[in-house]
Tab-separated table of C-alpha atoms in Angstrom:
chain	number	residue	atom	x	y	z
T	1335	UNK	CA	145.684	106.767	148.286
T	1336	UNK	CA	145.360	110.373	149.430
T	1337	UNK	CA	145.598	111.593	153.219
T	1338	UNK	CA	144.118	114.989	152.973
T	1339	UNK	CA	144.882	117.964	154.849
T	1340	UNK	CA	141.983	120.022	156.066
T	1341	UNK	CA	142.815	123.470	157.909
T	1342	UNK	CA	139.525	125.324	158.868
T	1343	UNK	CA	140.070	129.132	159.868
T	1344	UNK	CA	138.306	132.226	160.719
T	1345	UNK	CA	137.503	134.605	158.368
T	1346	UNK	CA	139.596	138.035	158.579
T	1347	UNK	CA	137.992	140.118	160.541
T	1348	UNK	CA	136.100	137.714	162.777
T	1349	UNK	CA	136.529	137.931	166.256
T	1350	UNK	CA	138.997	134.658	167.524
T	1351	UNK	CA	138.369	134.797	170.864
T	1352	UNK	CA	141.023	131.459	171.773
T	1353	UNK	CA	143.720	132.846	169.848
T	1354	UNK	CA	143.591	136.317	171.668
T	1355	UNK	CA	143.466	134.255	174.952
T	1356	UNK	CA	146.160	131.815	174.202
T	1357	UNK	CA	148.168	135.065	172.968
T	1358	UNK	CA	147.971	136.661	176.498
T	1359	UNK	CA	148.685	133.223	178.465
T	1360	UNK	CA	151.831	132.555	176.465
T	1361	UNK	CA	152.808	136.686	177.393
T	1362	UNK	CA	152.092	136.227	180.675
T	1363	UNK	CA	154.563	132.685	180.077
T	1364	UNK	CA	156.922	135.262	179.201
T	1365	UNK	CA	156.954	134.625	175.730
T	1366	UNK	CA	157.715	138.478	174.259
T	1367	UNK	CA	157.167	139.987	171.192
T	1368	UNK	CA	154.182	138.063	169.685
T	1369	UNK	CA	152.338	139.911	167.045
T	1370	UNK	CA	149.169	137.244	166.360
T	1371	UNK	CA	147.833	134.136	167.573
T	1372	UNK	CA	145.290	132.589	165.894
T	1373	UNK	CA	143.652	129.876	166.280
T	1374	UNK	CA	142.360	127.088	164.084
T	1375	UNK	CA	140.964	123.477	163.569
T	1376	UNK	CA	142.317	120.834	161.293
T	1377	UNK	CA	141.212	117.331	160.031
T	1378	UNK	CA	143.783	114.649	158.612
T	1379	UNK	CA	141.125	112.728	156.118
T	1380	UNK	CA	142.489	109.436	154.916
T	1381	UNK	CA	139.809	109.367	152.104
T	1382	UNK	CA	140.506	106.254	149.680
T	1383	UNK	CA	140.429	108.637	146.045
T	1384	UNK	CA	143.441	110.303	144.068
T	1385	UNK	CA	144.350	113.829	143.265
T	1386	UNK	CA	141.209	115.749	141.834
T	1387	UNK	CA	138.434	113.499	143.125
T	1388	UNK	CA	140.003	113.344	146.376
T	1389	UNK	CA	140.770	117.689	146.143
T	1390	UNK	CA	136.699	117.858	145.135
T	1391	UNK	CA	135.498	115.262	148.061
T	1392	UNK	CA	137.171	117.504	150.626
T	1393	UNK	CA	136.187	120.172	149.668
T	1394	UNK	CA	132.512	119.179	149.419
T	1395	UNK	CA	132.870	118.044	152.842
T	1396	UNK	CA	134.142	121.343	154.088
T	1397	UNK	CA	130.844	122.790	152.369
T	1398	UNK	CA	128.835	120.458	153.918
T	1399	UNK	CA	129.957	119.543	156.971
T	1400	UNK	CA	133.288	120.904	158.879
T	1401	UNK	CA	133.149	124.377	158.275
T	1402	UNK	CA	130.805	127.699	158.686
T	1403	UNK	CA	130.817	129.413	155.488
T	1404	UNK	CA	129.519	132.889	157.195
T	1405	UNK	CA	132.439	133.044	159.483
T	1406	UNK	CA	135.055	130.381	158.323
T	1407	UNK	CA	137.029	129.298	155.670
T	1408	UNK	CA	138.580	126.093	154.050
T	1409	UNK	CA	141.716	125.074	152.739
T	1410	UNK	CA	142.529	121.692	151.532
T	1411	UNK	CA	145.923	119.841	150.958
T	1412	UNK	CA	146.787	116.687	149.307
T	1413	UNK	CA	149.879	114.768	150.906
D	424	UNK	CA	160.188	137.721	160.465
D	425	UNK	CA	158.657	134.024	160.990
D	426	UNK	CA	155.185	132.874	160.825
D	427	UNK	CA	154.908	129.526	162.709
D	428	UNK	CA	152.483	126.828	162.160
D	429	UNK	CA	152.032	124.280	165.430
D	430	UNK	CA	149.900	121.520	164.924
D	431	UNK	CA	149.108	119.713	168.107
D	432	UNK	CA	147.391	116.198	167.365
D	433	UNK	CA	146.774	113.128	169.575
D	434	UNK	CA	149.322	110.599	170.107
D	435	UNK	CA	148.458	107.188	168.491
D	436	UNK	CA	146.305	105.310	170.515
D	437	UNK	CA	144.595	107.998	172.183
D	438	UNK	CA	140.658	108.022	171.463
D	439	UNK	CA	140.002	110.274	169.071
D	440	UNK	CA	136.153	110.959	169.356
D	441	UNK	CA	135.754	114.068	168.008
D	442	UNK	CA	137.305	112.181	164.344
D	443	UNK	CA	135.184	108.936	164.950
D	444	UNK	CA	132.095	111.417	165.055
D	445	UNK	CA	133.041	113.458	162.041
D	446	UNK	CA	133.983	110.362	160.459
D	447	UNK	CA	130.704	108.878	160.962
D	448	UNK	CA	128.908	112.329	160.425
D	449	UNK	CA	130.401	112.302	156.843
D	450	UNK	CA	129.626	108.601	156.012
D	451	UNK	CA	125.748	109.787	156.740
D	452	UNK	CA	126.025	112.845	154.088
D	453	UNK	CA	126.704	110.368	151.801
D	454	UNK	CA	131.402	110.137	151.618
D	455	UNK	CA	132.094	106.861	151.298
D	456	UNK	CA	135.327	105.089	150.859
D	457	UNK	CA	136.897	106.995	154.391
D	458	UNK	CA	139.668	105.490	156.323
D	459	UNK	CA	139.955	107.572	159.301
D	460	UNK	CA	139.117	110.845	160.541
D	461	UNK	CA	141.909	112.798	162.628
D	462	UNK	CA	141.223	116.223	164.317
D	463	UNK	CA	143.572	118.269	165.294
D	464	UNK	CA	144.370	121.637	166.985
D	465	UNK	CA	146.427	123.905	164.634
D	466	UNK	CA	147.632	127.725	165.457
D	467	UNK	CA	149.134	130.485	163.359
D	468	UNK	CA	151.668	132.295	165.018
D	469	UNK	CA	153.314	135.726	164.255
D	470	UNK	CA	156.245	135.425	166.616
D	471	UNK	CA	158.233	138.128	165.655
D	472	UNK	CA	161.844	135.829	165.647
D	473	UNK	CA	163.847	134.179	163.107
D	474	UNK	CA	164.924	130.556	162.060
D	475	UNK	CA	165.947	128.427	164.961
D	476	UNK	CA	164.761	131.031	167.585
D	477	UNK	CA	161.572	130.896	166.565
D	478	UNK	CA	161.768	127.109	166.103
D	479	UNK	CA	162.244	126.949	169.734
D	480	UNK	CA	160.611	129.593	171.022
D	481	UNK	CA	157.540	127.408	169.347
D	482	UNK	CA	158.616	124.837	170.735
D	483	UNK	CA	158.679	125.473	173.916
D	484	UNK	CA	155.274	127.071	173.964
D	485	UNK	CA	153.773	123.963	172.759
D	486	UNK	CA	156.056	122.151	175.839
D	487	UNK	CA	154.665	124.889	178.667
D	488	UNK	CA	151.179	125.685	177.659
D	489	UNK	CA	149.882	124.178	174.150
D	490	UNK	CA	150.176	120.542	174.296
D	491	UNK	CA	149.486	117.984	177.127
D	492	UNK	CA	152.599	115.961	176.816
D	493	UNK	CA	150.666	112.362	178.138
D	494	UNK	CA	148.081	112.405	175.056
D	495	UNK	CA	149.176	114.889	172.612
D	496	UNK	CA	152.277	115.495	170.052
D	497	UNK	CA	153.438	118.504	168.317
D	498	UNK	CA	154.803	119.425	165.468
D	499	UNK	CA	156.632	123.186	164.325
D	500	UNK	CA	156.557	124.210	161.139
D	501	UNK	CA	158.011	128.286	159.770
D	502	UNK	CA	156.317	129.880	156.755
């Protein structure tokens, strides 16, 4: 059975507030020469289907539930 | 130059309530079948080093300001 990978992200262009912040606390760490942080929230879904059913579920889910279509978006992966 | 992916999740055994609520958020839309929900922190960052450097450089981010070593584990991966 499938464990998906879900990665939720912000849309380019939308402001990421916690990545900007945790971008100047690891420079003020002393950690040089960082071009972008960016921040983002995954779910590990051990869903009980196979391959395309399981690709579809999560990403009906993602529709539905985890993310925020107007400023977010989805990526799903099958391990 | 590297783009690293840190994924900070919790360490088994750890409450996870944040997954247990999505979990049972998705078994009300309707999902059935799920095993277990996981959440996790993920970020995306543009370090500006190489190979191993950046490996560690990562790694000790995650070490000094990312993760809280009692509950949490981390993982590095370079795209």
């Amino acid at each position: 059975m499938a464990v998906a990978e879900i990665k939720i992200e912000l849309k380019k262009g939308v402001a990421d507030p916690e990545g900007q912040n945790t971008k100047k606390a690891l420079e003020l760490l002393g950690f040089e020469g960082l071009r972008s942080v960016r921040s983002m929230k995954c779910f590990q879904v051990d869903i009980g289907l196979e391959g395309d059913e399981a690709l579809k579920a999560c990403q009906d889910m993602c529709r539905r539930l985890l993310a925020n279509p107007v400023i977010q978006s989805y990526s799903v992966e099958l391990k």
